[in-house]
mmCIF file of C-alpha atoms in Angstrom:
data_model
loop_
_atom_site.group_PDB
_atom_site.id
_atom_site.type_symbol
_atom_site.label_atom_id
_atom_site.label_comp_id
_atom_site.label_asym_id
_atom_site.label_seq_id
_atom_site.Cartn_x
_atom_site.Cartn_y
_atom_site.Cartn_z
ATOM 1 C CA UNK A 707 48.462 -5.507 -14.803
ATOM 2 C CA UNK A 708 51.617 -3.663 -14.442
ATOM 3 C CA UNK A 709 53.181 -1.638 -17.064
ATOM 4 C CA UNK A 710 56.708 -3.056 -17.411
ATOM 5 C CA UNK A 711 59.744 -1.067 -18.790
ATOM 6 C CA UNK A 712 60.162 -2.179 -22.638
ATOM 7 C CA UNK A 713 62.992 -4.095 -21.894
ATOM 8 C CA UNK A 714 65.552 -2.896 -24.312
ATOM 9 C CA UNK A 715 64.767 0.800 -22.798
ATOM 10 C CA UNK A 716 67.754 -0.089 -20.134
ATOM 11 C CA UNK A 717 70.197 -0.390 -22.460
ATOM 12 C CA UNK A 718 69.242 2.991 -23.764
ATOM 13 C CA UNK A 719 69.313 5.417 -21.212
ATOM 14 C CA UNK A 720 72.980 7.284 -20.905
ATOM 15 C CA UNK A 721 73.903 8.072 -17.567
ATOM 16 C CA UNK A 722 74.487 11.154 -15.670
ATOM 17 C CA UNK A 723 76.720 11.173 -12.502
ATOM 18 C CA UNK A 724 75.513 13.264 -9.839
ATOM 19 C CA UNK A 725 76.369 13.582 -5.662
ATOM 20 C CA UNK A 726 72.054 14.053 -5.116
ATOM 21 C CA UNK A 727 70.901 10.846 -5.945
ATOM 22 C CA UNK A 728 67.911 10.044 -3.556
ATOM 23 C CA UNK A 729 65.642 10.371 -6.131
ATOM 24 C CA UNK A 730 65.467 8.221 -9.189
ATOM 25 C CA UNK A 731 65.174 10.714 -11.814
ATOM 26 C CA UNK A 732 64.654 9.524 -15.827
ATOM 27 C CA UNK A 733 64.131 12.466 -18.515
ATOM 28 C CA UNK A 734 62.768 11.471 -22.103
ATOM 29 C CA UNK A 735 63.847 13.884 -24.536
ATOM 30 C CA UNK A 736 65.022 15.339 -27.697
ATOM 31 C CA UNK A 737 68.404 15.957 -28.663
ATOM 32 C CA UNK A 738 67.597 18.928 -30.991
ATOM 33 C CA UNK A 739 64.793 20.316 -27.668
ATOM 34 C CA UNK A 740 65.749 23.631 -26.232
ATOM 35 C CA UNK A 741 63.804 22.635 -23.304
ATOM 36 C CA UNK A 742 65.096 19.258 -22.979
ATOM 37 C CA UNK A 743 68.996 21.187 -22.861
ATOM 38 C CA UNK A 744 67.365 23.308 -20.251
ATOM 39 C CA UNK A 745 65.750 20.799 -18.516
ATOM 40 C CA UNK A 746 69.368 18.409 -18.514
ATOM 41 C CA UNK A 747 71.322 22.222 -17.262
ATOM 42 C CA UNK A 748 68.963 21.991 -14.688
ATOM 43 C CA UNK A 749 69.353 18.731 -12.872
ATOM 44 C CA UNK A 750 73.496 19.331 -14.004
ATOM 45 C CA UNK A 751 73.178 22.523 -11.897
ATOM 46 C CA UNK A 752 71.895 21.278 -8.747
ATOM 47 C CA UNK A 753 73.882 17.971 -9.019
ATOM 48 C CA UNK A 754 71.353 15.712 -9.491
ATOM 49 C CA UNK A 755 72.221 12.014 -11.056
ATOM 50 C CA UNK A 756 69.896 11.262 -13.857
ATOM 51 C CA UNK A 757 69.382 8.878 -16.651
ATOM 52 C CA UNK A 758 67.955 10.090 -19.901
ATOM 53 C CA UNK A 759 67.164 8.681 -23.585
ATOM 54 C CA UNK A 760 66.286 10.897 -26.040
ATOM 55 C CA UNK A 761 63.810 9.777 -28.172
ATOM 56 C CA UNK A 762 64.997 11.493 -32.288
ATOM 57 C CA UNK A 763 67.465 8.823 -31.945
ATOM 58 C CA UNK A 764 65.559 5.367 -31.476
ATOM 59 C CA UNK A 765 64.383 3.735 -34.349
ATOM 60 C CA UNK A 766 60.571 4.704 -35.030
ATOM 61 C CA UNK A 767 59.310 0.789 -33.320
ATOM 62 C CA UNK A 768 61.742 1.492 -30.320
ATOM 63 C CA UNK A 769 60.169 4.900 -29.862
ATOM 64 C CA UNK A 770 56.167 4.098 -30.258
ATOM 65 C CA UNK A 771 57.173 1.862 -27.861
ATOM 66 C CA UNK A 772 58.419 3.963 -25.188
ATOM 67 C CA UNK A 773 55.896 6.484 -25.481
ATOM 68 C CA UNK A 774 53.079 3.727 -24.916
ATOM 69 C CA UNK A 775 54.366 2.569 -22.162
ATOM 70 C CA UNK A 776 54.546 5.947 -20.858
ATOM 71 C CA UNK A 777 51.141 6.820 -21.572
ATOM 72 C CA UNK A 778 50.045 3.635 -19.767
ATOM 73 C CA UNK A 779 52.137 3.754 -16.777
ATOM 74 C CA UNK A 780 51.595 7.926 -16.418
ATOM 75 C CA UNK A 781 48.712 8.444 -18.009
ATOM 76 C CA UNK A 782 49.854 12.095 -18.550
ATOM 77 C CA UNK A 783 46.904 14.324 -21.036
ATOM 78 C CA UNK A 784 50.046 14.309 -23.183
ATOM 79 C CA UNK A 785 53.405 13.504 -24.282
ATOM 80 C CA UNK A 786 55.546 16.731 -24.127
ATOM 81 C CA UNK A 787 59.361 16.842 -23.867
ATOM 82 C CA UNK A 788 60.995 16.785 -21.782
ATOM 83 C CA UNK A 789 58.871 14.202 -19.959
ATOM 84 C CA UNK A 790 60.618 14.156 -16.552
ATOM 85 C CA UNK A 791 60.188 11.101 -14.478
ATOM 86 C CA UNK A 792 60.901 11.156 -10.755
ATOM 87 C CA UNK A 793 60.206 8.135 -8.732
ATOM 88 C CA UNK A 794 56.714 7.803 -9.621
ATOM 89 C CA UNK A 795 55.711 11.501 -10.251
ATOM 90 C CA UNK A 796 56.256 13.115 -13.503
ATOM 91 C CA UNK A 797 56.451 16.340 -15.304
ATOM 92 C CA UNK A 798 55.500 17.050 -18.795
ATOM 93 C CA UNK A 799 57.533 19.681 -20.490
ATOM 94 C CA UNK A 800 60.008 22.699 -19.011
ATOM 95 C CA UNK A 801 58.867 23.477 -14.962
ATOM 96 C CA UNK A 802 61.848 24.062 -12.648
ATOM 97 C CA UNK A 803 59.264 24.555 -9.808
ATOM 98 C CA UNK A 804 57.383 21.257 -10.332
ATOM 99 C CA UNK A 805 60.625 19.599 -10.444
ATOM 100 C CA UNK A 806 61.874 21.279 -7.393
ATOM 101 C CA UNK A 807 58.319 20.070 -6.185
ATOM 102 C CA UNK A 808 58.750 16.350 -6.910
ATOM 103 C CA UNK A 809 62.285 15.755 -5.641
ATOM 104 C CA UNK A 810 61.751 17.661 -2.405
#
């Protein structure tokens, strides 16, 4: 079976325009994360459009959500943030060279 988006997570994600958009790029974050900042900088930097929701802001149902369907679709050892989706590669917490990596 296919893990399917939650489907009220569309509504939630908040845009960021970008001229590099080959890649379809989704963070899930925190708004108070250091690393999630650094992580945004980072795809602001290079121009990259991304979409990203961060997570401290959902309600608690909204958020166990996400974070299952992440663990079913990614199966990642953990949930770390930011959680940086790229087509269908991810990366779990702060790596500039993985990213650089997955969006070659």
């Amino acid at each position: 079976m296919m893990t399917m988006l939650p489907e009220f997570m569309g509504e939630l994600f908040k845009e960021v325009d970008g001229k590099n958009d080959s890649h379809d790029v989704s963070i899930y974050s925190l708004s108070t994360c250091m690393w999630c900042k650094k992580c945004k900088n980072y795809l602001k930097d290079r121009n990259v459009k991304y979409k990203y929701i961060d997570l401290d802001s959902l309600s608690p149902n909204q958020k166990s959500e996400i974070l299952e369907y992440l663990r079913e679709k990614y199966k990642p050892d953990r949930i770390a943030y930011p959680f940086l989706v790229c087509d269908d590669k991810f990366v779990v917490g702060y790596d500039p060279n993985k990213y650089e990596e997955i969006m070659k």
